[in-house]
Amino acid sequence: MKTEVAIIGGGPSGLLLSQLLNKAGVATVVLERATREHVLSRIRAGVLEAGTVAMLREAGVGDRMAREGIPHHGCYLTDDDLMVRINFEELTGTSVMVYGQTEVTTDLYAAQDAMGATIIHDVEDVVIQDADSSAPYVEYTVSGKRKRLDCAYVAGCDGFHGISRKTIPEDKRREFERVYPFGWLGVLSRTRPAHEELIYANSANGFALASMRNENLSRYYVQVPLTDKVEEWSDARFWTTLKSCLPTEVAASMETGPSIEKSIAPLRSFVSEPLRWGRLFLVGDAAHIVPPTGAKGLNLAVSDVHYLYQALIDAVKTGDTKGIDAYSERALLRIWKAMRFSWQMTTMLHRFDGEDSFAAQMRKATLYHLSQSETARRDLAENYIGLPF
Ligand code: APR
Ligand code: PHB
C-alpha cells in the first residue's frame, strides 16, 4: 500500500493530524494497535485550552463540543479552608472548555469516517523502516498477514509505550524524566459535581481534585502512595479521604455515590528530544508526558499537531521543508513551558513523603501568596488557559 503520511497510533493526536491533513488533501493511513472500542473506553482528562478548542474547530469537530462542552471561566486552588479563585476571564480574557478526551476522540473518529479515511485497527508488530531515508515505509501484521505501507513521511502518535520513539537510535535521543513518589486514585461517579468549577486542593491529608464531565457526571482524584492497589480503596474510604482534603463547606454539601470507574495513575514528567529523526516525527505522548495536575496532556498533543500539520502539507504539496525542519525546535519550546507549569502545580499541591514541616509551610505560603497577589494569579491563569502557540 502507498500513502503520503503514515500515522502510527489512532489516539487523539494521530486522529487530529490525519483529519487536518485529509482536509488539505494529503493522504494518510492510520495504524492503530487496539480496537476502536478499546481506544474509546479509556477514561482521560477533559480540560481544553482555547488553542485546542480552535484547532478542533478547524478540524471540523467543533459542533458537539460547542453543544455539550462546558466553558469554565475559572478554577479554585484551596488550602484546607482557604479558597483562591483563579478568574481566567478577568485575568486573561479567555476561558477553558470542559469536554472529555473520550468525547474528542469519538468526534474525531466520526469525522474521519465521514472523510472516508483509512484507519486500520488491530495491527501488530509495527516496524518503521528507513525513516532516515527519502523513502520510509512501515511494516505491520493484520489478520495474520504481514503488510508493507510505503509513504513520504511517518508520524509517531503511538503514545509513551509505542514503538516510534524507540525507532530513533538511542544515541540520537536525549530523555529527561521526573517520576513523582505518588499516584492519583481517580473515581467517576453519577453524582452532581461538588462545585461549579474545578477545585485543586492542597491539604494536610494530601492533594485532591474535584472535576466533572457534566452536571450529572463527576470526576474526583485523591493522592495515593504508588504502592496502593485499587482493591484497597472502598468507595467509602475514597469519599472520606476526598472530603478530608476539600474545604469544609464543599465537603459538607457534596453528593457521594457508587463509583462507576476507579483507577490509579502514576505521575511522571518526561520529554524525549528531538521530535524528529529523518522523515519520522514524534507527536504527543510518544515524546512527552506531563503529570495531570496542569491538565496539559491532551493540549500538548494538540500543540504538536498545530506545529506539524501545516509543515507536512507544505512538504508534501510543494516540497517546502522549512516547516518540518523547524518542527522539533518550535514544538519543544512550548512543551518545556507546559512541563514547567505541570511540575510547578504538582510540587505546589502535593504532599511528599518524608517532607519536613518547612516544605508543608512553603505550599501553604504559596497558596496564601496566590490569594494576595493578582500578578501571581495572572501567571497561573495564563499558563492554565494555554500559552500562545
Ligand atoms: N502500533 C500501533 N498503535 C499503537 C502502538 C503500536 N505499536 N502503540 C500504541 N499504539 C496506539 C495506542 O493503542 C493508542 O491508541 O497509539 C495510541 C496513542 O494514543 P495516546 O496514548 O492517547 O496518545 P496521544 O494520541 O498522543 O494523546 C495524548 O492521551 O494519554 C493521554 O494524557 C494524554 O491526553 C494525552 C493524550
Ligand atoms: C479531569 O477532569 O479528569 C481532570 C481535570 C483537570 C486535571 C486533571 C484531570 O488537571
CSV table of C-alpha atoms and ligand atoms in Angstrom, one decimal:
chain,number,residue,atom,x,y,z
A,1,MET,CA,0.0,0.0,0.0
A,2,LYS,CA,1.2,3.6,-0.6
A,3,THR,CA,0.2,6.8,1.1
A,4,GLU,CA,1.7,10.3,1.8
A,5,VAL,CA,1.8,10.3,5.6
A,6,ALA,CA,1.7,7.0,7.6
A,7,ILE,CA,0.4,7.7,11.1
A,8,ILE,CA,1.2,5.2,13.9
A,9,GLY,CA,-1.5,5.4,16.6
A,10,GLY,CA,-5.2,6.2,16.5
A,11,GLY,CA,-5.4,8.2,19.7
A,12,PRO,CA,-6.4,11.9,19.8
A,13,SER,CA,-3.1,13.2,18.3
A,14,GLY,CA,-3.0,10.7,15.4
A,15,LEU,CA,-6.6,11.2,14.5
A,16,LEU,CA,-6.4,15.0,14.7
A,17,LEU,CA,-3.3,15.1,12.5
A,18,SER,CA,-5.0,12.7,10.0
A,19,GLN,CA,-8.2,14.8,9.9
A,20,LEU,CA,-6.3,18.1,9.3
A,21,LEU,CA,-4.1,16.5,6.6
A,22,ASN,CA,-7.1,14.9,4.8
A,23,LYS,CA,-9.0,18.2,4.9
A,24,ALA,CA,-6.0,19.7,3.0
A,25,GLY,CA,-6.0,16.8,0.5
A,26,VAL,CA,-3.0,15.0,2.0
A,27,ALA,CA,-3.5,11.2,2.0
A,28,THR,CA,-2.9,9.3,5.3
A,29,VAL,CA,-3.2,5.8,6.7
A,30,VAL,CA,-3.6,5.4,10.5
A,31,LEU,CA,-2.4,2.2,12.0
A,32,GLU,CA,-3.9,1.5,15.5
A,33,ARG,CA,-2.9,-1.5,17.7
A,34,ALA,CA,-6.2,-1.6,19.6
A,35,THR,CA,-9.8,-1.9,18.6
A,36,ARG,CA,-11.8,1.4,18.3
A,37,GLU,CA,-13.9,0.3,21.3
A,38,HIS,CA,-10.8,-0.1,23.4
A,39,VAL,CA,-9.4,3.3,22.4
A,40,LEU,CA,-12.7,4.9,23.3
A,41,SER,CA,-13.0,3.1,26.6
A,42,ARG,CA,-10.0,5.0,28.1
A,43,ILE,CA,-11.0,7.5,30.8
A,44,ARG,CA,-8.8,10.6,30.4
A,45,ALA,CA,-8.9,14.2,31.5
A,46,GLY,CA,-11.1,16.8,29.9
A,47,VAL,CA,-9.9,20.5,30.2
A,48,LEU,CA,-9.3,22.0,26.8
A,49,GLU,CA,-7.2,25.2,26.3
A,50,ALA,CA,-8.6,27.9,24.0
A,51,GLY,CA,-5.9,26.9,21.4
A,52,THR,CA,-7.1,23.3,21.4
A,53,VAL,CA,-10.7,24.4,21.0
A,54,ALA,CA,-9.7,26.4,18.0
A,55,MET,CA,-7.8,23.5,16.5
A,56,LEU,CA,-10.7,21.1,16.9
A,57,ARG,CA,-13.0,23.6,15.3
A,58,GLU,CA,-10.5,24.0,12.4
A,59,ALA,CA,-10.6,20.2,12.0
A,60,GLY,CA,-14.3,20.3,11.7
A,61,VAL,CA,-15.1,18.6,15.1
A,62,GLY,CA,-16.4,21.7,17.0
A,63,ASP,CA,-20.2,21.2,16.9
A,64,ARG,CA,-20.8,18.7,19.6
A,65,MET,CA,-18.1,20.3,21.8
A,66,ALA,CA,-20.0,23.6,21.4
A,67,ARG,CA,-23.3,21.9,22.3
A,68,GLU,CA,-22.1,19.7,25.2
A,69,GLY,CA,-18.8,21.2,26.4
A,70,ILE,CA,-18.9,23.5,29.5
A,71,PRO,CA,-16.9,26.7,29.3
A,72,HIS,CA,-15.1,27.3,32.6
A,73,HIS,CA,-14.1,30.9,33.4
A,74,GLY,CA,-12.1,30.0,36.4
A,75,CYS,CA,-11.0,27.3,38.9
A,76,TYR,CA,-10.1,27.1,42.6
A,77,LEU,CA,-6.9,26.3,44.4
A,78,THR,CA,-7.6,25.6,48.1
A,79,ASP,CA,-5.5,25.0,51.2
A,80,ASP,CA,-7.8,23.5,53.8
A,81,ASP,CA,-10.5,26.2,54.0
A,82,LEU,CA,-8.6,29.0,52.1
A,83,MET,CA,-10.2,29.1,48.7
A,84,VAL,CA,-8.4,31.0,46.0
A,85,ARG,CA,-10.3,31.6,42.7
A,86,ILE,CA,-8.3,31.9,39.6
A,87,ASN,CA,-10.6,34.1,37.4
A,88,PHE,CA,-9.3,33.2,33.9
A,89,GLU,CA,-11.7,35.6,32.2
A,90,GLU,CA,-10.8,38.6,34.3
A,91,LEU,CA,-7.0,37.8,34.3
A,92,THR,CA,-6.6,36.7,30.7
A,93,GLY,CA,-9.8,37.5,28.8
A,94,THR,CA,-10.0,33.8,27.9
A,95,SER,CA,-11.6,30.6,29.4
A,96,VAL,CA,-11.2,26.9,29.0
A,97,MET,CA,-13.6,24.2,27.9
A,98,VAL,CA,-14.5,21.1,30.0
A,99,TYR,CA,-15.1,18.4,27.4
A,100,GLY,CA,-13.8,14.8,28.0
A,101,GLN,CA,-11.0,13.5,25.9
A,102,THR,CA,-13.1,10.4,25.1
A,103,GLU,CA,-15.7,12.8,23.5
A,104,VAL,CA,-12.9,14.5,21.5
A,105,THR,CA,-11.7,11.1,20.3
A,106,THR,CA,-15.2,10.0,19.4
A,107,ASP,CA,-15.8,13.1,17.4
A,108,LEU,CA,-12.5,12.7,15.5
A,109,TYR,CA,-13.3,9.1,14.6
A,110,ALA,CA,-16.8,10.2,13.3
A,111,ALA,CA,-15.2,13.0,11.3
A,112,GLN,CA,-12.5,10.6,9.8
A,113,ASP,CA,-15.3,8.1,8.9
A,114,ALA,CA,-17.2,10.9,7.1
A,115,MET,CA,-13.9,11.7,5.2
A,116,GLY,CA,-13.6,8.0,4.2
A,117,ALA,CA,-10.2,7.9,6.0
A,118,THR,CA,-8.2,4.7,6.2
A,119,ILE,CA,-7.8,3.6,9.8
A,120,ILE,CA,-6.6,0.1,10.3
A,121,HIS,CA,-7.2,-1.4,13.8
A,122,ASP,CA,-5.7,-4.4,15.5
A,123,VAL,CA,-2.3,-4.0,13.8
A,124,GLU,CA,0.6,-5.9,15.4
A,125,ASP,CA,4.4,-5.7,15.2
A,126,VAL,CA,4.6,-2.3,13.6
A,127,VAL,CA,8.1,-1.5,12.4
A,128,ILE,CA,9.1,1.8,10.9
A,129,GLN,CA,11.8,1.2,8.2
A,130,ASP,CA,14.3,3.6,6.6
A,131,ALA,CA,12.9,6.7,8.4
A,132,ASP,CA,16.3,8.3,7.8
A,133,SER,CA,16.0,7.8,4.0
A,134,SER,CA,13.9,9.6,1.4
A,135,ALA,CA,11.6,6.5,1.1
A,136,PRO,CA,10.5,5.3,4.5
A,137,TYR,CA,8.0,2.5,4.9
A,138,VAL,CA,6.1,0.8,7.7
A,139,GLU,CA,5.6,-2.9,8.1
A,140,TYR,CA,2.8,-4.4,10.2
A,141,THR,CA,0.8,-7.5,10.6
A,142,VAL,CA,-3.0,-7.5,10.4
A,143,SER,CA,-5.3,-10.6,10.4
A,144,GLY,CA,-2.1,-12.7,10.4
A,145,LYS,CA,-0.7,-11.2,7.2
A,146,ARG,CA,2.5,-9.1,7.0
A,147,LYS,CA,1.9,-5.9,5.2
A,148,ARG,CA,4.0,-3.0,3.8
A,149,LEU,CA,3.0,0.7,3.7
A,150,ASP,CA,5.2,3.0,1.6
A,151,CYS,CA,5.0,6.7,2.5
A,152,ALA,CA,6.8,10.0,2.2
A,153,TYR,CA,6.6,10.8,6.0
A,154,VAL,CA,5.8,8.9,9.2
A,155,ALA,CA,4.1,10.5,12.3
A,156,GLY,CA,4.7,8.7,15.5
A,157,CYS,CA,1.5,9.2,17.5
A,158,ASP,CA,1.6,6.0,19.4
A,159,GLY,CA,1.9,7.2,23.0
A,160,PHE,CA,4.5,6.6,25.6
A,161,HIS,CA,4.5,2.8,25.2
A,162,GLY,CA,4.6,2.9,21.4
A,163,ILE,CA,7.4,1.9,19.0
A,164,SER,CA,8.0,5.3,17.3
A,165,ARG,CA,10.2,6.9,19.9
A,166,LYS,CA,12.3,3.8,20.2
A,167,THR,CA,12.8,3.8,16.4
A,168,ILE,CA,15.1,6.8,16.9
A,169,PRO,CA,18.6,5.4,17.8
A,170,GLU,CA,19.3,5.8,21.5
A,171,ASP,CA,22.4,7.8,20.8
A,172,LYS,CA,20.3,10.3,18.8
A,173,ARG,CA,17.9,10.8,21.7
A,174,ARG,CA,18.0,12.8,25.0
A,175,GLU,CA,15.5,11.9,27.6
A,176,PHE,CA,14.5,14.0,30.7
A,177,GLU,CA,12.4,12.4,33.4
A,178,ARG,CA,10.9,13.1,36.8
A,179,VAL,CA,8.9,10.3,38.4
A,180,TYR,CA,6.8,11.5,41.4
A,181,PRO,CA,6.5,9.4,44.6
A,182,PHE,CA,2.7,9.2,44.4
A,183,GLY,CA,-0.2,8.5,42.1
A,184,TRP,CA,-3.7,9.7,41.6
A,185,LEU,CA,-6.7,7.5,42.5
A,186,GLY,CA,-9.5,8.6,40.2
A,187,VAL,CA,-13.2,7.9,40.6
A,188,LEU,CA,-16.0,8.6,38.1
A,189,SER,CA,-19.5,8.8,39.7
A,190,ARG,CA,-23.0,9.7,38.5
A,191,THR,CA,-23.3,12.5,41.1
A,192,ARG,CA,-23.7,16.3,41.0
A,193,PRO,CA,-20.3,18.0,40.8
A,194,ALA,CA,-19.0,19.2,44.2
A,195,HIS,CA,-18.6,22.7,42.8
A,196,GLU,CA,-19.4,24.5,39.5
A,197,GLU,CA,-15.7,24.9,38.9
A,198,LEU,CA,-12.7,22.6,39.3
A,199,ILE,CA,-11.1,22.6,42.8
A,200,TYR,CA,-7.4,21.7,43.1
A,201,ALA,CA,-6.9,21.1,46.8
A,202,ASN,CA,-3.8,21.1,48.9
A,203,SER,CA,-4.4,19.8,52.4
A,204,ALA,CA,-2.7,18.2,55.4
A,205,ASN,CA,-4.1,14.9,54.0
A,206,GLY,CA,-2.5,15.5,50.6
A,207,PHE,CA,-3.8,16.5,47.2
A,208,ALA,CA,-7.3,16.2,45.8
A,209,LEU,CA,-9.1,17.3,42.6
A,210,ALA,CA,-12.8,17.8,42.2
A,211,SER,CA,-13.7,17.8,38.5
A,212,MET,CA,-16.6,16.9,36.3
A,213,ARG,CA,-17.7,15.7,32.9
A,214,ASN,CA,-21.2,17.2,33.0
A,215,GLU,CA,-23.8,18.2,35.6
A,216,ASN,CA,-24.6,14.5,36.4
A,217,LEU,CA,-21.1,13.0,36.0
A,218,SER,CA,-18.3,13.9,38.4
A,219,ARG,CA,-14.6,13.0,38.3
A,220,TYR,CA,-12.5,13.1,41.5
A,221,TYR,CA,-8.9,12.3,42.4
A,222,VAL,CA,-7.0,11.9,45.6
A,223,GLN,CA,-3.3,11.5,46.1
A,224,VAL,CA,-2.2,7.9,47.0
A,225,PRO,CA,1.1,6.1,47.6
A,226,LEU,CA,2.4,4.4,44.4
A,227,THR,CA,2.2,1.1,46.3
A,228,ASP,CA,-1.5,1.3,46.8
A,229,LYS,CA,-3.9,-1.0,45.0
A,230,VAL,CA,-7.4,-0.1,43.8
A,231,GLU,CA,-8.8,-3.0,45.7
A,232,GLU,CA,-7.6,-1.4,48.9
A,233,TRP,CA,-9.8,1.6,48.3
A,234,SER,CA,-13.5,1.1,49.0
A,235,ASP,CA,-15.9,3.9,47.8
A,236,ALA,CA,-16.5,4.8,51.5
A,237,ARG,CA,-12.7,5.2,52.1
A,238,PHE,CA,-12.4,7.2,48.9
A,239,TRP,CA,-15.2,9.7,49.8
A,240,THR,CA,-13.9,10.1,53.4
A,241,THR,CA,-10.4,10.9,52.2
A,242,LEU,CA,-11.6,13.2,49.4
A,243,LYS,CA,-13.8,15.2,51.9
A,244,SER,CA,-10.9,15.5,54.3
A,245,CYS,CA,-8.9,17.3,51.6
A,246,LEU,CA,-11.6,19.7,50.4
A,247,PRO,CA,-12.8,22.9,52.1
A,248,THR,CA,-15.3,22.1,54.9
A,249,GLU,CA,-18.3,23.8,53.2
A,250,VAL,CA,-17.7,22.0,49.9
A,251,ALA,CA,-17.3,18.6,51.6
A,252,ALA,CA,-20.4,19.2,53.7
A,253,SER,CA,-22.7,19.7,50.7
A,254,MET,CA,-21.2,17.3,48.2
A,255,GLU,CA,-23.2,14.4,46.8
A,256,THR,CA,-21.5,10.9,47.0
A,257,GLY,CA,-22.5,7.7,45.3
A,258,PRO,CA,-21.1,4.4,43.9
A,259,SER,CA,-18.0,4.7,41.7
A,260,ILE,CA,-18.6,3.6,38.0
A,261,GLU,CA,-14.8,3.7,37.3
A,262,LYS,CA,-11.9,3.7,39.7
A,263,SER,CA,-8.2,3.5,38.7
A,264,ILE,CA,-4.8,4.6,39.9
A,265,ALA,CA,-2.4,6.6,37.6
A,266,PRO,CA,1.3,7.2,38.3
A,267,LEU,CA,2.6,10.8,37.9
A,268,ARG,CA,5.6,11.4,35.7
A,269,SER,CA,7.2,14.3,33.8
A,270,PHE,CA,9.0,13.1,30.7
A,271,VAL,CA,10.5,14.6,27.5
A,272,SER,CA,12.4,12.9,24.7
A,273,GLU,CA,14.3,15.1,22.3
A,274,PRO,CA,14.5,15.6,19.3
A,275,LEU,CA,10.9,15.2,18.0
A,276,ARG,CA,12.2,14.4,14.5
A,277,TRP,CA,14.5,11.8,13.0
A,278,GLY,CA,14.8,11.9,9.3
A,279,ARG,CA,11.2,11.6,8.0
A,280,LEU,CA,9.8,10.4,11.3
A,281,PHE,CA,8.1,13.0,13.6
A,282,LEU,CA,7.0,12.3,17.2
A,283,VAL,CA,3.7,13.8,18.4
A,284,GLY,CA,2.0,13.8,21.8
A,285,ASP,CA,2.6,11.2,24.5
A,286,ALA,CA,5.1,9.4,22.1
A,287,ALA,CA,7.5,12.3,23.0
A,288,HIS,CA,6.4,13.7,26.3
A,289,ILE,CA,4.3,13.0,29.4
A,290,VAL,CA,3.0,15.5,31.9
A,291,PRO,CA,1.5,14.9,35.4
A,292,PRO,CA,-2.2,15.6,35.1
A,293,THR,CA,-2.1,18.5,37.7
A,294,GLY,CA,-1.8,21.1,35.0
A,295,ALA,CA,-4.4,19.5,32.6
A,296,LYS,CA,-1.8,19.7,29.8
A,297,GLY,CA,-1.7,16.1,28.4
A,298,LEU,CA,-4.1,16.4,25.5
A,299,ASN,CA,-3.4,20.1,25.0
A,300,LEU,CA,0.3,19.4,24.4
A,301,ALA,CA,-0.6,16.7,21.9
A,302,VAL,CA,-2.8,19.2,20.0
A,303,SER,CA,0.0,21.8,20.3
A,304,ASP,CA,2.4,19.4,18.5
A,305,VAL,CA,-0.2,18.8,15.8
A,306,HIS,CA,-0.5,22.6,15.4
A,307,TYR,CA,3.2,22.9,14.6
A,308,LEU,CA,3.3,19.7,12.4
A,309,TYR,CA,0.3,19.6,10.2
A,310,GLN,CA,0.9,22.7,8.1
A,311,ALA,CA,4.5,21.8,7.8
A,312,LEU,CA,3.7,18.4,6.4
A,313,ILE,CA,1.1,19.9,4.0
A,314,ASP,CA,3.8,22.2,2.7
A,315,ALA,CA,6.4,19.4,2.4
A,316,VAL,CA,4.0,17.0,0.6
A,317,LYS,CA,2.3,19.6,-1.6
A,318,THR,CA,5.2,21.9,-2.5
A,319,GLY,CA,8.4,20.3,-1.3
A,320,ASP,CA,8.9,23.2,1.0
A,321,THR,CA,10.6,21.7,4.1
A,322,LYS,CA,11.1,24.8,6.2
A,323,GLY,CA,8.2,23.9,8.4
A,324,ILE,CA,9.3,20.3,9.0
A,325,ASP,CA,12.9,21.4,9.6
A,326,ALA,CA,11.7,23.7,12.4
A,327,TYR,CA,9.1,21.4,13.9
A,328,SER,CA,11.1,19.8,16.7
A,329,GLU,CA,12.6,23.1,17.9
A,330,ARG,CA,9.3,25.0,17.8
A,331,ALA,CA,7.2,22.3,19.4
A,332,LEU,CA,9.8,21.7,22.2
A,333,LEU,CA,9.8,25.4,23.2
A,334,ARG,CA,6.1,25.2,24.1
A,335,ILE,CA,6.5,21.7,25.6
A,336,TRP,CA,9.1,22.8,28.1
A,337,LYS,CA,6.9,25.7,29.3
A,338,ALA,CA,4.0,23.3,29.8
A,339,MET,CA,6.4,20.9,31.5
A,340,ARG,CA,7.5,23.6,33.9
A,341,PHE,CA,3.9,24.6,34.7
A,342,SER,CA,2.8,21.0,35.3
A,343,TRP,CA,5.8,20.3,37.5
A,344,GLN,CA,5.1,23.6,39.5
A,345,MET,CA,1.4,22.7,40.0
A,346,THR,CA,2.4,19.2,41.1
A,347,THR,CA,5.1,20.3,43.6
A,348,MET,CA,2.9,23.1,44.9
A,349,LEU,CA,-0.2,21.0,45.6
A,350,HIS,CA,1.1,17.5,46.7
A,351,ARG,CA,2.5,16.2,50.0
A,352,PHE,CA,5.8,14.5,49.5
A,353,ASP,CA,6.6,11.5,51.8
A,354,GLY,CA,9.3,12.4,54.4
A,355,GLU,CA,9.0,16.1,53.7
A,356,ASP,CA,9.6,18.3,56.7
A,357,SER,CA,7.3,20.9,58.2
A,358,PHE,CA,9.1,23.6,56.3
A,359,ALA,CA,8.1,22.1,52.9
A,360,ALA,CA,4.4,22.0,54.0
A,361,GLN,CA,4.7,25.6,55.1
A,362,MET,CA,6.1,26.5,51.7
A,363,ARG,CA,3.0,25.1,50.0
A,364,LYS,CA,0.7,27.0,52.4
A,365,ALA,CA,2.6,30.2,51.8
A,366,THR,CA,2.5,29.8,48.0
A,367,LEU,CA,-1.3,29.4,48.1
A,368,TYR,CA,-1.6,32.3,50.5
A,369,HIS,CA,0.6,34.4,48.2
A,370,LEU,CA,-1.8,33.5,45.3
A,371,SER,CA,-4.7,34.7,47.4
A,372,GLN,CA,-2.9,38.1,47.9
A,373,SER,CA,-1.2,38.7,44.5
A,374,GLU,CA,-3.1,39.4,41.3
A,375,THR,CA,0.2,39.0,39.4
A,376,ALA,CA,0.7,35.5,40.7
A,377,ARG,CA,-2.9,34.6,39.8
A,378,ARG,CA,-2.4,36.0,36.3
A,379,ASP,CA,0.8,34.0,35.8
A,380,LEU,CA,-1.1,30.8,36.8
A,381,ALA,CA,-4.1,31.7,34.7
A,382,GLU,CA,-2.0,32.4,31.6
A,383,ASN,CA,-0.4,29.0,31.9
A,384,TYR,CA,-3.6,27.2,32.7
A,385,ILE,CA,-5.6,28.5,29.7
A,386,GLY,CA,-2.7,27.8,27.4
A,387,LEU,CA,0.3,29.9,26.4
A,388,PRO,CA,0.2,31.2,22.8
A,389,PHE,CA,1.4,28.8,20.0
B,1,APR,N1,1.2,0.4,16.9
B,1,APR,C1,0.0,1.0,16.6
B,1,APR,N2,-0.7,1.7,17.6
B,1,APR,C2,-0.1,1.8,18.8
B,1,APR,C3,1.2,1.2,19.1
B,1,APR,C4,1.8,0.4,18.1
B,1,APR,N3,3.0,-0.2,18.3
B,1,APR,N4,1.5,1.5,20.4
B,1,APR,C5,0.5,2.3,20.9
B,1,APR,N5,-0.5,2.5,19.9
B,1,APR,C6,-1.7,3.3,20.0
B,1,APR,C7,-2.4,3.1,21.3
B,1,APR,O1,-3.2,2.0,21.4
B,1,APR,C8,-3.2,4.4,21.4
B,1,APR,O2,-4.5,4.3,20.9
B,1,APR,O3,-1.4,4.6,19.9
B,1,APR,C9,-2.4,5.4,20.6
B,1,APR,C10,-1.7,6.5,21.4
B,1,APR,O4,-2.7,7.3,21.9
B,1,APR,P1,-2.5,8.1,23.3
B,1,APR,O5,-1.7,7.3,24.3
B,1,APR,O6,-3.8,8.6,23.7
B,1,APR,O7,-1.5,9.3,22.9
B,1,APR,P2,-1.8,10.7,22.1
B,1,APR,O8,-2.7,10.4,20.9
B,1,APR,O9,-0.5,11.3,21.9
B,1,APR,O10,-2.7,11.5,23.1
B,1,APR,C11,-2.2,12.1,24.2
B,1,APR,O11,-3.6,11.0,25.7
B,1,APR,O12,-2.7,9.8,27.4
B,1,APR,C12,-3.4,10.9,27.1
B,1,APR,O13,-2.7,12.4,28.8
B,1,APR,C13,-2.5,12.0,27.4
B,1,APR,O14,-4.2,13.4,27.0
B,1,APR,C14,-3.0,13.0,26.5
B,1,APR,C15,-3.3,12.2,25.2
B,2,PHB,C1,-10.2,15.5,34.8
B,2,PHB,O1,-11.4,16.1,34.6
B,2,PHB,O2,-10.1,14.3,34.7
B,2,PHB,C2,-9.1,16.4,35.0
B,2,PHB,C3,-9.2,17.7,35.0
B,2,PHB,C4,-8.1,18.6,35.3
B,2,PHB,C5,-6.9,18.0,35.6
B,2,PHB,C6,-6.7,16.6,35.5
B,2,PHB,C7,-7.8,15.8,35.3
B,2,PHB,O3,-5.8,18.8,35.8
